């Protein structure tokens, strides 16, 4: 077994689709149009695009080769270690892809009569229950499309709850360690953000919260475990402070992979939380989506959940939209249903013990990597981390090397870099989340590469600073992409 | 557990390196009283064969469009997806990477997004398109928010003939930030009532939103609507729920729209009970910095070679936080990849043929149903592949009766348009079998 997987190989260049297009080529096989059919008899001339749609023209083998070549330029989870902190890049089970493609699911239409989609509704109803159980929440909606959409839905629920009491309130408290989506989602709901500083350990500070919590504040938005990979020990105390002034507690479940079967956010004082099915529940990231961001709430917030609601009636499943206090509809149809099928498949395979074991091994891997690298890189966490560990470039700065350089150099060794420069409160952060699906050997290879890079930072810093050297492309000029914007292909 | 490689030896060695005795010790930072004592109450774990049997059982409880005649549309369309699309998107290299923040090792995803932006912009008739929104409904709401930012106004006038669930999402997303929404009525043609629209817009109107083909199937006069919006300094937003229509119809951009959004599901994604699907979003260069969503730009690498990177990220939440143009982070990248492969495969001639076939089947269906005396067609506007049929009985009852004859006969409009109880929305695509058209005709003759 090699010490690290970074190798070399032939990579094929490929032009754009538009360079490859030749007039008259066809890539699809379609039924014939009747020779007697004349479009202009049925549509007025002024509505028609007489030039035809502006799409390229290629044969199927060319299209296939094009995308196969392009695909080989991507690092991907299936090919290697992908320790992106906060992103939970775990293995995406192949049986999930199989189940989502069963024609009964994949070819069902959202407006079919309900008696013809009982399988879908049963799956949705049960998935709500499963997620509720994992998070300690009594009611769940599955419709938000992604984590940020779940946040928006959650904050809308908070707003509707306060409006029902007569006053939407003005602002929401968010710690300085939060993901950027938290303040962005809050602002979209018309709330201002009160940022509170984390304490010296990176924890939520009850005193800081107490100082700003008033009856003008709708609630608090907290990530637990925090973006520092630490359990927010003071969350119940903070929840009490917020609840005492009539506020609600929102928990961002981005890091739920650290808690399954170990702790429940609903027991920590959270009134609302969201789940990231594309993180914790193994659905593929797809180069940036699709995800799913279900939202769980405590019973007293159920009336505010989005419509439709899936209801069980004896042995039958139905839906209702008769929810007068609901925040309304967050999306057409039934959410990212195909993603929900994958998550359901995953939960059914793992069961309670499997989910708990996943959490335990995720935390074991992160602690193991920290233990092995803590002498080479300055750790940022001042207590035992959960599913992710954070190292910094403090030691390497002395040689003029920074986090970004280390990240790029990791590529040469065959690894995807960790999340870098996040959380914002840790200067030069490298946030490493190995997940449970990586073996000890895979962790060891990553550790070897990190140690080797630490040595290089001292001995040959220029080599690190000019990395990557072995990738398909070297560092890209991101400033040029903005200064001379070329956002679509032109002749 | 097959997804977890750790042996008991591995665990012991790793714990030794960590300097702790038990896995449970790793959770010592969680206060004892917050730790869960009981196992999660979930159904027992399943082996793969058991799992496959369970999922097969659930899927088999559904009726689906591969085995049943279906005339359902209304925002989700049963179009053909070339085998190549589903084959390629299952490649690990496309299925399992993250958002392409590390450009050097994500050039495949980045070039695909660049090609996606190009084709979407070209089809919708604009300078730019983003790298996807969640779906058509949320894209429409994002377009409204963008118009509010551009015009610094709060009024949104939306066609009553825009998809009812899109309008519901519009309410949900733009009401909290303070928008005032008005409905623009439709005339007897089934198209937007332009005289009434003129009286509704004024110097507080940020945008007029029109769907075309609209929810009743009618093709709107976008240029006239755009003129009315522009006359009061408002923007014109066009929504397209079935973009195969662009195989025949003029693009929204060519007709004077300022922003176009579309549901990309028709481009190879299949029905999937309505998701995941894909929001397409295109606009003019001048609005670049006001636009939501991810963008990829062409650039060069350190050796001067062509390459791609994320661009204009300073609009986005991870940089701008509460001042971002949108909160969107995870989008629909794999769906955008599928749509890119679809557009490349179907090509110029193919999309024209898909559109022509969808129209031809609709013409055949209208002709067949027109033979039934008790059926009428309430709207006179030209249509693409969807139209409204007025029955002599409640459409919801007819749907129910057709279902018992194993025909998914259409969507009853009464759930959204209470004073159109007998109206049924029907849809055809290139997959509509001529025999099924006759089956529907005969079934309706029996029922009515």
PDB file of C-alpha atoms in Angstrom, chain B residues 105-279:
ATOM      1  CA  UNK B 105      -9.547  19.412  -8.810  1.00  0.00           C
ATOM      2  CA  UNK B 106     -13.069  20.320  -9.888  1.00  0.00           C
ATOM      3  CA  UNK B 107     -12.543  21.434 -13.478  1.00  0.00           C
ATOM      4  CA  UNK B 108     -15.039  18.863 -14.742  1.00  0.00           C
ATOM      5  CA  UNK B 109     -17.902  20.231 -12.650  1.00  0.00           C
ATOM      6  CA  UNK B 110     -16.830  23.795 -13.404  1.00  0.00           C
ATOM      7  CA  UNK B 111     -16.723  23.377 -17.181  1.00  0.00           C
ATOM      8  CA  UNK B 112     -20.071  21.584 -17.082  1.00  0.00           C
ATOM      9  CA  UNK B 113     -21.563  24.513 -15.164  1.00  0.00           C
ATOM     10  CA  UNK B 114     -20.068  26.947 -17.697  1.00  0.00           C
ATOM     11  CA  UNK B 115     -21.706  24.955 -20.496  1.00  0.00           C
ATOM     12  CA  UNK B 116     -24.951  24.831 -18.520  1.00  0.00           C
ATOM     13  CA  UNK B 117     -24.898  28.625 -18.037  1.00  0.00           C
ATOM     14  CA  UNK B 118     -24.281  29.087 -21.756  1.00  0.00           C
ATOM     15  CA  UNK B 119     -27.106  26.845 -22.940  1.00  0.00           C
ATOM     16  CA  UNK B 120     -29.614  28.141 -20.385  1.00  0.00           C
ATOM     17  CA  UNK B 121     -28.790  31.749 -21.252  1.00  0.00           C
ATOM     18  CA  UNK B 122     -29.079  31.013 -24.973  1.00  0.00           C
ATOM     19  CA  UNK B 123     -32.372  29.147 -24.657  1.00  0.00           C
ATOM     20  CA  UNK B 124     -33.970  31.791 -22.460  1.00  0.00           C
ATOM     21  CA  UNK B 125     -32.543  34.564 -24.625  1.00  0.00           C
ATOM     22  CA  UNK B 126     -30.250  36.309 -22.143  1.00  0.00           C
ATOM     23  CA  UNK B 127     -26.613  37.259 -21.504  1.00  0.00           C
ATOM     24  CA  UNK B 128     -26.242  35.269 -18.294  1.00  0.00           C
ATOM     25  CA  UNK B 129     -27.612  32.356 -16.346  1.00  0.00           C
ATOM     26  CA  UNK B 130     -26.685  31.181 -12.863  1.00  0.00           C
ATOM     27  CA  UNK B 131     -25.577  27.687 -11.922  1.00  0.00           C
ATOM     28  CA  UNK B 132     -29.054  26.710 -10.715  1.00  0.00           C
ATOM     29  CA  UNK B 133     -31.761  27.404  -8.179  1.00  0.00           C
ATOM     30  CA  UNK B 134     -33.713  24.700  -6.345  1.00  0.00           C
ATOM     31  CA  UNK B 135     -36.677  24.548  -8.689  1.00  0.00           C
ATOM     32  CA  UNK B 136     -38.981  26.688 -10.781  1.00  0.00           C
ATOM     33  CA  UNK B 137     -41.096  27.813  -7.838  1.00  0.00           C
ATOM     34  CA  UNK B 138     -38.257  29.093  -5.645  1.00  0.00           C
ATOM     35  CA  UNK B 139     -36.506  30.537  -8.711  1.00  0.00           C
ATOM     36  CA  UNK B 140     -39.601  32.634  -9.404  1.00  0.00           C
ATOM     37  CA  UNK B 141     -39.533  33.975  -5.840  1.00  0.00           C
ATOM     38  CA  UNK B 142     -35.791  34.704  -6.094  1.00  0.00           C
ATOM     39  CA  UNK B 143     -36.464  36.639  -9.300  1.00  0.00           C
ATOM     40  CA  UNK B 144     -39.079  38.716  -7.481  1.00  0.00           C
ATOM     41  CA  UNK B 145     -36.612  39.463  -4.678  1.00  0.00           C
ATOM     42  CA  UNK B 146     -34.018  40.461  -7.256  1.00  0.00           C
ATOM     43  CA  UNK B 147     -36.481  42.832  -8.921  1.00  0.00           C
ATOM     44  CA  UNK B 148     -37.225  44.363  -5.525  1.00  0.00           C
ATOM     45  CA  UNK B 149     -33.493  44.954  -4.988  1.00  0.00           C
ATOM     46  CA  UNK B 150     -33.024  46.472  -8.428  1.00  0.00           C
ATOM     47  CA  UNK B 151     -36.034  48.783  -8.381  1.00  0.00           C
ATOM     48  CA  UNK B 152     -36.055  49.420  -4.609  1.00  0.00           C
ATOM     49  CA  UNK B 153     -39.829  48.865  -4.815  1.00  0.00           C
ATOM     50  CA  UNK B 154     -42.049  46.347  -3.041  1.00  0.00           C
ATOM     51  CA  UNK B 155     -44.953  45.737  -5.416  1.00  0.00           C
ATOM     52  CA  UNK B 156     -45.176  42.452  -7.275  1.00  0.00           C
ATOM     53  CA  UNK B 157     -47.975  41.784  -9.757  1.00  0.00           C
ATOM     54  CA  UNK B 158     -48.247  38.107 -10.588  1.00  0.00           C
ATOM     55  CA  UNK B 159     -50.471  36.467 -13.170  1.00  0.00           C
ATOM     56  CA  UNK B 160     -53.385  34.493 -11.765  1.00  0.00           C
ATOM     57  CA  UNK B 161     -52.443  32.013 -14.511  1.00  0.00           C
ATOM     58  CA  UNK B 162     -48.976  31.430 -13.052  1.00  0.00           C
ATOM     59  CA  UNK B 163     -48.644  27.999 -11.433  1.00  0.00           C
ATOM     60  CA  UNK B 164     -50.716  28.134  -8.212  1.00  0.00           C
ATOM     61  CA  UNK B 165     -48.025  26.392  -6.167  1.00  0.00           C
ATOM     62  CA  UNK B 166     -45.401  28.794  -7.511  1.00  0.00           C
ATOM     63  CA  UNK B 167     -47.606  31.656  -6.382  1.00  0.00           C
ATOM     64  CA  UNK B 168     -47.916  30.049  -2.963  1.00  0.00           C
ATOM     65  CA  UNK B 169     -44.113  29.832  -2.731  1.00  0.00           C
ATOM     66  CA  UNK B 170     -43.906  33.463  -3.829  1.00  0.00           C
ATOM     67  CA  UNK B 171     -46.161  34.408  -0.895  1.00  0.00           C
ATOM     68  CA  UNK B 172     -44.071  32.318   1.456  1.00  0.00           C
ATOM     69  CA  UNK B 173     -40.708  33.762   0.446  1.00  0.00           C
ATOM     70  CA  UNK B 174     -41.366  37.412  -0.376  1.00  0.00           C
ATOM     71  CA  UNK B 175     -43.998  38.335   2.195  1.00  0.00           C
ATOM     72  CA  UNK B 176     -41.625  38.357   5.212  1.00  0.00           C
ATOM     73  CA  UNK B 177     -39.261  40.859   3.520  1.00  0.00           C
ATOM     74  CA  UNK B 178     -42.222  43.149   2.965  1.00  0.00           C
ATOM     75  CA  UNK B 179     -43.464  42.591  -0.591  1.00  0.00           C
ATOM     76  CA  UNK B 180     -46.994  43.541  -1.610  1.00  0.00           C
ATOM     77  CA  UNK B 181     -48.410  40.951  -3.989  1.00  0.00           C
ATOM     78  CA  UNK B 182     -51.323  41.537  -6.380  1.00  0.00           C
ATOM     79  CA  UNK B 183     -52.901  39.035  -8.746  1.00  0.00           C
ATOM     80  CA  UNK B 184     -53.323  39.945 -12.418  1.00  0.00           C
ATOM     81  CA  UNK B 185     -56.593  38.492 -13.694  1.00  0.00           C
ATOM     82  CA  UNK B 186     -57.022  36.500 -16.872  1.00  0.00           C
ATOM     83  CA  UNK B 187     -59.370  37.346 -19.716  1.00  0.00           C
ATOM     84  CA  UNK B 188     -61.739  34.992 -21.532  1.00  0.00           C
ATOM     85  CA  UNK B 189     -58.864  33.950 -23.773  1.00  0.00           C
ATOM     86  CA  UNK B 190     -57.155  32.363 -20.757  1.00  0.00           C
ATOM     87  CA  UNK B 191     -54.359  34.929 -21.052  1.00  0.00           C
ATOM     88  CA  UNK B 192     -53.490  37.851 -18.801  1.00  0.00           C
ATOM     89  CA  UNK B 193     -56.035  40.696 -18.976  1.00  0.00           C
ATOM     90  CA  UNK B 194     -53.770  43.463 -20.262  1.00  0.00           C
ATOM     91  CA  UNK B 195     -56.225  46.297 -19.682  1.00  0.00           C
ATOM     92  CA  UNK B 196     -56.546  45.360 -16.066  1.00  0.00           C
ATOM     93  CA  UNK B 197     -52.784  44.928 -15.789  1.00  0.00           C
ATOM     94  CA  UNK B 198     -52.293  48.511 -16.959  1.00  0.00           C
ATOM     95  CA  UNK B 199     -54.468  49.726 -14.119  1.00  0.00           C
ATOM     96  CA  UNK B 200     -52.612  47.595 -11.576  1.00  0.00           C
ATOM     97  CA  UNK B 201     -49.031  48.699 -12.215  1.00  0.00           C
ATOM     98  CA  UNK B 202     -47.608  51.988 -10.996  1.00  0.00           C
ATOM     99  CA  UNK B 203     -44.442  53.517  -9.584  1.00  0.00           C
ATOM    100  CA  UNK B 204     -44.459  51.106  -6.647  1.00  0.00           C
ATOM    101  CA  UNK B 205     -44.384  48.032  -8.887  1.00  0.00           C
ATOM    102  CA  UNK B 206     -41.073  46.174  -8.859  1.00  0.00           C
ATOM    103  CA  UNK B 207     -42.072  43.492 -11.344  1.00  0.00           C
ATOM    104  CA  UNK B 208     -44.818  41.869 -13.331  1.00  0.00           C
ATOM    105  CA  UNK B 209     -44.547  38.079 -13.289  1.00  0.00           C
ATOM    106  CA  UNK B 210     -46.082  36.122 -16.124  1.00  0.00           C
ATOM    107  CA  UNK B 211     -45.873  32.425 -16.920  1.00  0.00           C
ATOM    108  CA  UNK B 212     -45.797  31.356 -20.570  1.00  0.00           C
ATOM    109  CA  UNK B 213     -47.107  28.915 -21.629  1.00  0.00           C
ATOM    110  CA  UNK B 214     -49.289  29.669 -18.623  1.00  0.00           C
ATOM    111  CA  UNK B 215     -50.919  27.260 -16.185  1.00  0.00           C
ATOM    112  CA  UNK B 216     -53.899  26.826 -18.563  1.00  0.00           C
ATOM    113  CA  UNK B 217     -51.475  26.193 -21.420  1.00  0.00           C
ATOM    114  CA  UNK B 218     -51.976  29.567 -23.105  1.00  0.00           C
ATOM    115  CA  UNK B 219     -49.032  31.325 -24.726  1.00  0.00           C
ATOM    116  CA  UNK B 220     -48.846  34.888 -23.423  1.00  0.00           C
ATOM    117  CA  UNK B 221     -47.936  38.064 -25.321  1.00  0.00           C
ATOM    118  CA  UNK B 222     -44.740  38.653 -23.407  1.00  0.00           C
ATOM    119  CA  UNK B 223     -43.655  41.703 -25.365  1.00  0.00           C
ATOM    120  CA  UNK B 224     -46.903  43.526 -24.601  1.00  0.00           C
ATOM    121  CA  UNK B 225     -46.661  42.647 -20.912  1.00  0.00           C
ATOM    122  CA  UNK B 226     -43.025  43.760 -20.829  1.00  0.00           C
ATOM    123  CA  UNK B 227     -44.019  47.090 -22.393  1.00  0.00           C
ATOM    124  CA  UNK B 228     -46.664  47.643 -19.721  1.00  0.00           C
ATOM    125  CA  UNK B 229     -44.141  46.836 -16.954  1.00  0.00           C
ATOM    126  CA  UNK B 230     -41.402  48.976 -18.448  1.00  0.00           C
ATOM    127  CA  UNK B 231     -43.744  51.955 -18.846  1.00  0.00           C
ATOM    128  CA  UNK B 232     -43.871  52.288 -15.044  1.00  0.00           C
ATOM    129  CA  UNK B 233     -40.209  51.375 -14.478  1.00  0.00           C
ATOM    130  CA  UNK B 234     -40.983  47.825 -13.390  1.00  0.00           C
ATOM    131  CA  UNK B 235     -39.255  44.674 -14.603  1.00  0.00           C
ATOM    132  CA  UNK B 236     -40.875  41.838 -16.514  1.00  0.00           C
ATOM    133  CA  UNK B 237     -40.208  38.358 -15.144  1.00  0.00           C
ATOM    134  CA  UNK B 238     -41.161  35.393 -17.312  1.00  0.00           C
ATOM    135  CA  UNK B 239     -41.660  31.892 -15.898  1.00  0.00           C
ATOM    136  CA  UNK B 240     -41.440  28.791 -18.076  1.00  0.00           C
ATOM    137  CA  UNK B 241     -42.579  25.527 -16.507  1.00  0.00           C
ATOM    138  CA  UNK B 242     -41.871  23.344 -19.543  1.00  0.00           C
ATOM    139  CA  UNK B 243     -38.752  24.634 -21.316  1.00  0.00           C
ATOM    140  CA  UNK B 244     -39.144  22.126 -24.159  1.00  0.00           C
ATOM    141  CA  UNK B 245     -41.582  24.792 -25.394  1.00  0.00           C
ATOM    142  CA  UNK B 246     -38.474  26.793 -26.312  1.00  0.00           C
ATOM    143  CA  UNK B 247     -37.877  24.237 -29.054  1.00  0.00           C
ATOM    144  CA  UNK B 248     -40.559  26.120 -30.964  1.00  0.00           C
ATOM    145  CA  UNK B 249     -41.354  29.368 -29.208  1.00  0.00           C
ATOM    146  CA  UNK B 250     -39.488  32.650 -29.096  1.00  0.00           C
ATOM    147  CA  UNK B 251     -37.413  33.049 -25.958  1.00  0.00           C
ATOM    148  CA  UNK B 252     -38.505  35.355 -23.116  1.00  0.00           C
ATOM    149  CA  UNK B 253     -35.369  37.456 -23.614  1.00  0.00           C
ATOM    150  CA  UNK B 254     -36.113  37.993 -27.287  1.00  0.00           C
ATOM    151  CA  UNK B 255     -39.537  39.308 -26.292  1.00  0.00           C
ATOM    152  CA  UNK B 256     -38.334  41.953 -23.885  1.00  0.00           C
ATOM    153  CA  UNK B 257     -38.307  40.173 -20.511  1.00  0.00           C
ATOM    154  CA  UNK B 258     -35.733  41.282 -17.923  1.00  0.00           C
ATOM    155  CA  UNK B 259     -35.433  38.027 -16.010  1.00  0.00           C
ATOM    156  CA  UNK B 260     -36.535  34.546 -17.023  1.00  0.00           C
ATOM    157  CA  UNK B 261     -36.819  31.567 -14.723  1.00  0.00           C
ATOM    158  CA  UNK B 262     -37.763  28.043 -15.659  1.00  0.00           C
ATOM    159  CA  UNK B 263     -38.283  24.614 -14.230  1.00  0.00           C
ATOM    160  CA  UNK B 264     -35.565  22.426 -15.757  1.00  0.00           C
ATOM    161  CA  UNK B 265     -37.218  19.100 -14.881  1.00  0.00           C
ATOM    162  CA  UNK B 266     -38.199  18.506 -18.521  1.00  0.00           C
ATOM    163  CA  UNK B 267     -34.513  18.367 -19.416  1.00  0.00           C
ATOM    164  CA  UNK B 268     -33.823  14.760 -18.592  1.00  0.00           C
ATOM    165  CA  UNK B 269     -34.651  14.654 -14.883  1.00  0.00           C
ATOM    166  CA  UNK B 270     -37.792  12.550 -15.007  1.00  0.00           C
ATOM    167  CA  UNK B 271     -40.832  13.042 -12.774  1.00  0.00           C
ATOM    168  CA  UNK B 272     -39.550  11.811  -9.398  1.00  0.00           C
ATOM    169  CA  UNK B 273     -42.826  12.828  -7.727  1.00  0.00           C
ATOM    170  CA  UNK B 274     -41.804  16.426  -8.371  1.00  0.00           C
ATOM    171  CA  UNK B 275     -38.199  16.496  -7.197  1.00  0.00           C
ATOM    172  CA  UNK B 276     -35.303  16.915  -7.183  1.00  0.00           C
ATOM    173  CA  UNK B 277     -35.748  19.253 -10.068  1.00  0.00           C
ATOM    174  CA  UNK B 278     -33.972  22.355 -11.202  1.00  0.00           C
ATOM    175  CA  UNK B 279     -34.454  26.107 -11.217  1.00  0.00           C
TER     176      UNK B 279
END
